[in-house]
Coordinates of C-alpha atoms in Angstrom, one line a residue:
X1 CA -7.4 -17.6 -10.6
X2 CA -9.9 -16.6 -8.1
X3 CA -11.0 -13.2 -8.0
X4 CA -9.3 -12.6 -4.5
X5 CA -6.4 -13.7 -5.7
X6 CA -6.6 -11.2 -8.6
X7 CA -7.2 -8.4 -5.6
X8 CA -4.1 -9.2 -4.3
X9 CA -1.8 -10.0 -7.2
X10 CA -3.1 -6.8 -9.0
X11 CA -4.1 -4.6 -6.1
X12 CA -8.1 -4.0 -7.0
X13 CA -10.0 -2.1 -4.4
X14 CA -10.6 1.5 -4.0
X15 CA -13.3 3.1 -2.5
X16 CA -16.7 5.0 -4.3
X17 CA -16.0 8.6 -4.9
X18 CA -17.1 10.6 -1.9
X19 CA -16.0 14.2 -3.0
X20 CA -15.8 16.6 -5.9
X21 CA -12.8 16.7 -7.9
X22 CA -11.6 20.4 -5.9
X23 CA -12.7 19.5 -2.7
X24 CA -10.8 16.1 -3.0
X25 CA -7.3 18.0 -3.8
X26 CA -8.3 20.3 -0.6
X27 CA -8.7 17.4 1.6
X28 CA -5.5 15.8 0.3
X29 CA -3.8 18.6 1.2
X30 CA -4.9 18.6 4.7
X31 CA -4.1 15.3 4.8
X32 CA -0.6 16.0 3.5
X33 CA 0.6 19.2 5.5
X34 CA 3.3 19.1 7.9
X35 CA 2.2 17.7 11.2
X36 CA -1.1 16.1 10.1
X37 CA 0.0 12.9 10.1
X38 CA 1.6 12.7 13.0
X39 CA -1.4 14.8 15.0
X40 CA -3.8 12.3 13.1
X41 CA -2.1 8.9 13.8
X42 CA -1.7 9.9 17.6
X43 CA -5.3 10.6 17.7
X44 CA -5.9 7.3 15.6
X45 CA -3.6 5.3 18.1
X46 CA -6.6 6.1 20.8
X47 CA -9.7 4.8 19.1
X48 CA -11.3 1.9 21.0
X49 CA -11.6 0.4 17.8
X50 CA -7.6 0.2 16.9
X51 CA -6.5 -0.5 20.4
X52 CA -9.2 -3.9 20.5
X53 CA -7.4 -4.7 17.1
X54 CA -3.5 -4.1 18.5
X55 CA -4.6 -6.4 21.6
X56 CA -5.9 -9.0 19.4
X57 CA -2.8 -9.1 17.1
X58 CA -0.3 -9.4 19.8
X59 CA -3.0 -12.1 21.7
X60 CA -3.1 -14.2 18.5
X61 CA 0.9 -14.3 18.2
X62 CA 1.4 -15.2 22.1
X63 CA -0.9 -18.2 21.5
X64 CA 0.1 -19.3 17.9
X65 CA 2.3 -22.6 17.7
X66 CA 4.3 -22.0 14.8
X67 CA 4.5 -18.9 12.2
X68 CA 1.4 -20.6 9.5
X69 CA -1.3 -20.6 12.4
X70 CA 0.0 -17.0 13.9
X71 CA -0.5 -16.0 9.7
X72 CA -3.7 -17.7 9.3
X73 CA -5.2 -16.0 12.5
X74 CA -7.1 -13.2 11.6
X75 CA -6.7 -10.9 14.6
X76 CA -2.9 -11.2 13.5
X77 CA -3.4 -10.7 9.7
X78 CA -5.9 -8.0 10.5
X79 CA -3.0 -5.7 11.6
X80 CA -0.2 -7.6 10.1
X81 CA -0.9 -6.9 6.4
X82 CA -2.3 -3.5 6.3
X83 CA 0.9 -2.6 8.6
X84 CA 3.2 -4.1 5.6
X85 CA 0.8 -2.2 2.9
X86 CA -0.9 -5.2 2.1
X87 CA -4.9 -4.6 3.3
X88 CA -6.1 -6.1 -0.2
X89 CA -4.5 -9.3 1.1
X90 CA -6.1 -10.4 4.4
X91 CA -8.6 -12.0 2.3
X92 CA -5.8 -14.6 0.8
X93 CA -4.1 -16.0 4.0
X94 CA -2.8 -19.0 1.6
X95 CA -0.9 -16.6 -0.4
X96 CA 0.5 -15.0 2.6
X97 CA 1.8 -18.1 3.7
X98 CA 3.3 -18.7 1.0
X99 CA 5.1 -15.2 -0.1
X100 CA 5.7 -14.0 3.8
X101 CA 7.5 -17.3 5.0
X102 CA 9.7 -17.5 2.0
X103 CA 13.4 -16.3 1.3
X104 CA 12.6 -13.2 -0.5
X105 CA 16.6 -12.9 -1.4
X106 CA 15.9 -15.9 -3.5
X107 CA 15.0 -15.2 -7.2
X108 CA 12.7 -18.2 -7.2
X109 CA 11.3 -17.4 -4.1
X110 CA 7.3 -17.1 -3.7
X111 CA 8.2 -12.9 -2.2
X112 CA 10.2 -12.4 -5.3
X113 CA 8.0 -13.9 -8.1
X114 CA 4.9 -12.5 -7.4
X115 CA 4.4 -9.4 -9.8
X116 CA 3.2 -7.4 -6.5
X117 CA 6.7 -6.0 -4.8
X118 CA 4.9 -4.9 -1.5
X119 CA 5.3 -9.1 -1.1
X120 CA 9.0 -8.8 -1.3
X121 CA 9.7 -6.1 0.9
X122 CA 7.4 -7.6 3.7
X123 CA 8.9 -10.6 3.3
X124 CA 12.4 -8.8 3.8
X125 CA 10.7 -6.3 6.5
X126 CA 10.0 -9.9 8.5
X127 CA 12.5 -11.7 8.1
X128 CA 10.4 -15.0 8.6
X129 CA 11.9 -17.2 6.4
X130 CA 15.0 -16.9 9.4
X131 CA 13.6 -15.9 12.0
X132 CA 10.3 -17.7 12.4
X133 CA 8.0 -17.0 15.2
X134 CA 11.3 -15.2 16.9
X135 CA 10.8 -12.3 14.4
X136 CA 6.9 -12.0 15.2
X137 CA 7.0 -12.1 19.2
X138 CA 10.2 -9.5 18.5
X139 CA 8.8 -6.7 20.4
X140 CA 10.8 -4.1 18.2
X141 CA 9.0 -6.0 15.2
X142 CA 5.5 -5.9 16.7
X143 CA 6.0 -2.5 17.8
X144 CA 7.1 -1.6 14.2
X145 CA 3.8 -3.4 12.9
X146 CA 1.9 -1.5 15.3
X147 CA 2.9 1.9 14.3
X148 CA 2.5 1.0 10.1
X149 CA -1.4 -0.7 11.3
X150 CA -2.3 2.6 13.1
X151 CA -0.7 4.7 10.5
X152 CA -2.8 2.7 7.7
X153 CA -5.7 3.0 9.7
X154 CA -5.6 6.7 10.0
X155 CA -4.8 7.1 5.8
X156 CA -7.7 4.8 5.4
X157 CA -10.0 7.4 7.5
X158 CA -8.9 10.0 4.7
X159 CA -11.2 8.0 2.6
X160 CA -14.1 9.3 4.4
X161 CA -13.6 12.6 2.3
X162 CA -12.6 11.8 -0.7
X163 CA -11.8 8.4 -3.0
X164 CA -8.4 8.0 -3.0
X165 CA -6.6 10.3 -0.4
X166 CA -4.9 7.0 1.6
X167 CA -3.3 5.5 -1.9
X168 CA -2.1 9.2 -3.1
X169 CA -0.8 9.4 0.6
X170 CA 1.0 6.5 0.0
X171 CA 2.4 7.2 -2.6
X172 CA 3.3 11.0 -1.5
X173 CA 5.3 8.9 1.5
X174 CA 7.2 7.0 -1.3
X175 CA 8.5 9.4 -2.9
X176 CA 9.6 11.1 -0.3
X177 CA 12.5 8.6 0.3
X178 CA 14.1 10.5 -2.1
X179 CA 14.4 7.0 -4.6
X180 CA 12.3 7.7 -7.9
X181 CA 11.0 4.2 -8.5
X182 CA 11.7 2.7 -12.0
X183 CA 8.8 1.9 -14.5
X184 CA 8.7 -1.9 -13.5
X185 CA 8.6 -1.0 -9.4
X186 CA 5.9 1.5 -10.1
X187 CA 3.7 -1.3 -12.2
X188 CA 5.4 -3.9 -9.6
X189 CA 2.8 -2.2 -6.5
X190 CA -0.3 -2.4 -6.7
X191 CA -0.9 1.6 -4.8
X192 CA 2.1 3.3 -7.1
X193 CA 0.1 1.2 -10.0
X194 CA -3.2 2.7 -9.0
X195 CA -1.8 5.9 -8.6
X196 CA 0.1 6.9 -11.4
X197 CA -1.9 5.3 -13.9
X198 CA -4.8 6.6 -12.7
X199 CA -3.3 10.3 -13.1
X200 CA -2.2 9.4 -16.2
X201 CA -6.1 8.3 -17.1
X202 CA -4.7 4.8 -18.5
X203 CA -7.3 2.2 -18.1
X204 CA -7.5 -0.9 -15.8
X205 CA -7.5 -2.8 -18.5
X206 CA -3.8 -1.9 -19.1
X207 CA -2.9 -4.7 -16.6
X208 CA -3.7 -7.7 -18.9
X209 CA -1.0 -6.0 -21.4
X210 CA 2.8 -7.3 -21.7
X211 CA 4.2 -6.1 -19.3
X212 CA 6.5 -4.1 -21.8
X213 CA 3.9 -2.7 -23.4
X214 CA 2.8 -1.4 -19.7
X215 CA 6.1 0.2 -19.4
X216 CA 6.2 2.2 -22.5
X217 CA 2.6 3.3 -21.6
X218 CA 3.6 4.7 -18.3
X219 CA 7.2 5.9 -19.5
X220 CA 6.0 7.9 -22.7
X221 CA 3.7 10.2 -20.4
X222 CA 5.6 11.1 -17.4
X223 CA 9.7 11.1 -16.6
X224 CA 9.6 9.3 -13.4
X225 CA 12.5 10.7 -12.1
X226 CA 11.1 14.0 -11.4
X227 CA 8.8 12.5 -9.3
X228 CA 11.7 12.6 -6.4
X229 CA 10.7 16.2 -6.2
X230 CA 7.6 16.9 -3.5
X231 CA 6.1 19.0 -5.7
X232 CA 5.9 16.8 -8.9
X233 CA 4.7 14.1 -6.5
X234 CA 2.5 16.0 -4.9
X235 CA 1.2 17.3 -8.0
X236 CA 0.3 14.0 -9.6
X237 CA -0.7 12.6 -6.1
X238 CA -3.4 15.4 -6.4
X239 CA -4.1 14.4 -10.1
X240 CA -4.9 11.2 -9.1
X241 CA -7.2 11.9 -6.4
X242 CA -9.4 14.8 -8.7
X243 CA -9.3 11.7 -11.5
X244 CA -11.3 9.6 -8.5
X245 CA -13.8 12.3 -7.8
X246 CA -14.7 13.1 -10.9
X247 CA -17.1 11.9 -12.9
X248 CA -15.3 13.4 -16.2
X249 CA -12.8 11.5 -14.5
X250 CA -9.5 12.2 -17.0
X251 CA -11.5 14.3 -19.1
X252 CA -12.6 16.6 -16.3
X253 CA -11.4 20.3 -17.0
X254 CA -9.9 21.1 -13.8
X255 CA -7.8 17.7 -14.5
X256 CA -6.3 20.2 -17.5
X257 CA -4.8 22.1 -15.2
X258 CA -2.3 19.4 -13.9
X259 CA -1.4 18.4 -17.2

């Protein structure tokens, strides 16, 4: 397996630590208060930068033949995947293929075997697999992408202060459907991985593990159920981020007080 491939089956990546453990939770916070998002991603939505991106997604959909070449166009996998939560993947357009144009309410379905479930839900959010290129020139669709790339875009900025903010934003956003993920959705996404293993201070090396033995790792140091609450969420969300920006990383001291 190529290392790429690991990227995006396992959801490597991060960013180098750009912030102290404290200042890191204060900019998370920042990042998480009510109205920041939506002032940030409106500001975000007028960067020369995103708007060249947005006109050369919809450009390479308007001019691809059939739904592989619109996939395997860059300009459209550039906003495509990091609008369905899947940046780590624009570097395997073979594997996007392959996952986004299958039936992902079939169990042997390329969307429903891969051990990342951000494939699956893409693959449902699309709807290719039915649709075809009628779901990607839908203008509700590309709108929808359009709104989850510019969104992305302005988590990924977060990074700029401190390692990790965009995945524990992620996950805060999760959460906050009010569903508490079970142990095998958590180890099933590569951001929920990141994050709450991370917090927890297991190590990467965790992912080679059964997939069992994953489980009772996770499970036998947090109830994920509580993590429905905002303030459980937010308070591991803010673990994870100090655990980034530290160089004690789990060991740190101010990590002790989220424990």
């Amino acid at each position: 397996m190529s290392g790429s491939i690991a990227l995006a089956l396992l959801g490597g990546g991060g960013t180098s630590a750009t912030a102290d453990a404290a200042s890191a939770v204060a900019a998370l916070r920042r990042a998480s208060a009510a109205g920041a998002e939506t002032k940030g991603v409106a500001a975000t939505a007028k960067e020369a930068a995103v708007k060249l991106a947005i006109t050369r997604f919809k450009e390479g959909i308007s001019r691809a033949k059939d739904v592989e070449t619109a996939l395997r166009d860059p300009r459209v996998s550039a906003v495509l995947l990091p609008a369905l939560g899947l940046p780590d993947a624009t570097g395997v357009p073979g594997l996007a293929v392959r996952a986004l144009t299958s039936d992902p309410k079939d169990p042997k379905s390329v969307a429903a075997k891969l051990p990342d479930a951000r494939w699956k839900s893409a693959a449902t959010t699309l709807n290719l697999a039915k649709r075809g290129m009628d779901a990607l020139r839908d203008p509700a669709v590309q709108q929808k992408l359009i709104d989850g790339y510019t969104s992305y875009e302005w988590r990924l900025s977060k990074d700029g202060e401190a390692s990790g903010i965009s995945d524990a934003l992620y996950f805060e956003k999760r959460m906050a459907t009010g569903k508490a993920p079970s142990v095998y959705e958590v180890l099933g996404d590569a951001v929920l991985r990141r994050v709450v293993t991370g917090a927890l201070g297991l190590p990467a090396s965790l992912a080679i593990q059964e997939v069992t033995t994953q489980a009772r790792a996770v499970t036998s140091r947090i109830d994920l159920s509580k993590l429905t609450d905002p303030k459980q969420a937010a308070k591991l969300a803010e673990r994870y981020v100090m655990s980034a920006n530290s160089a004690g990383s789990a060991s740190s001291p101010l990590l002790n007080l989220f424990g």
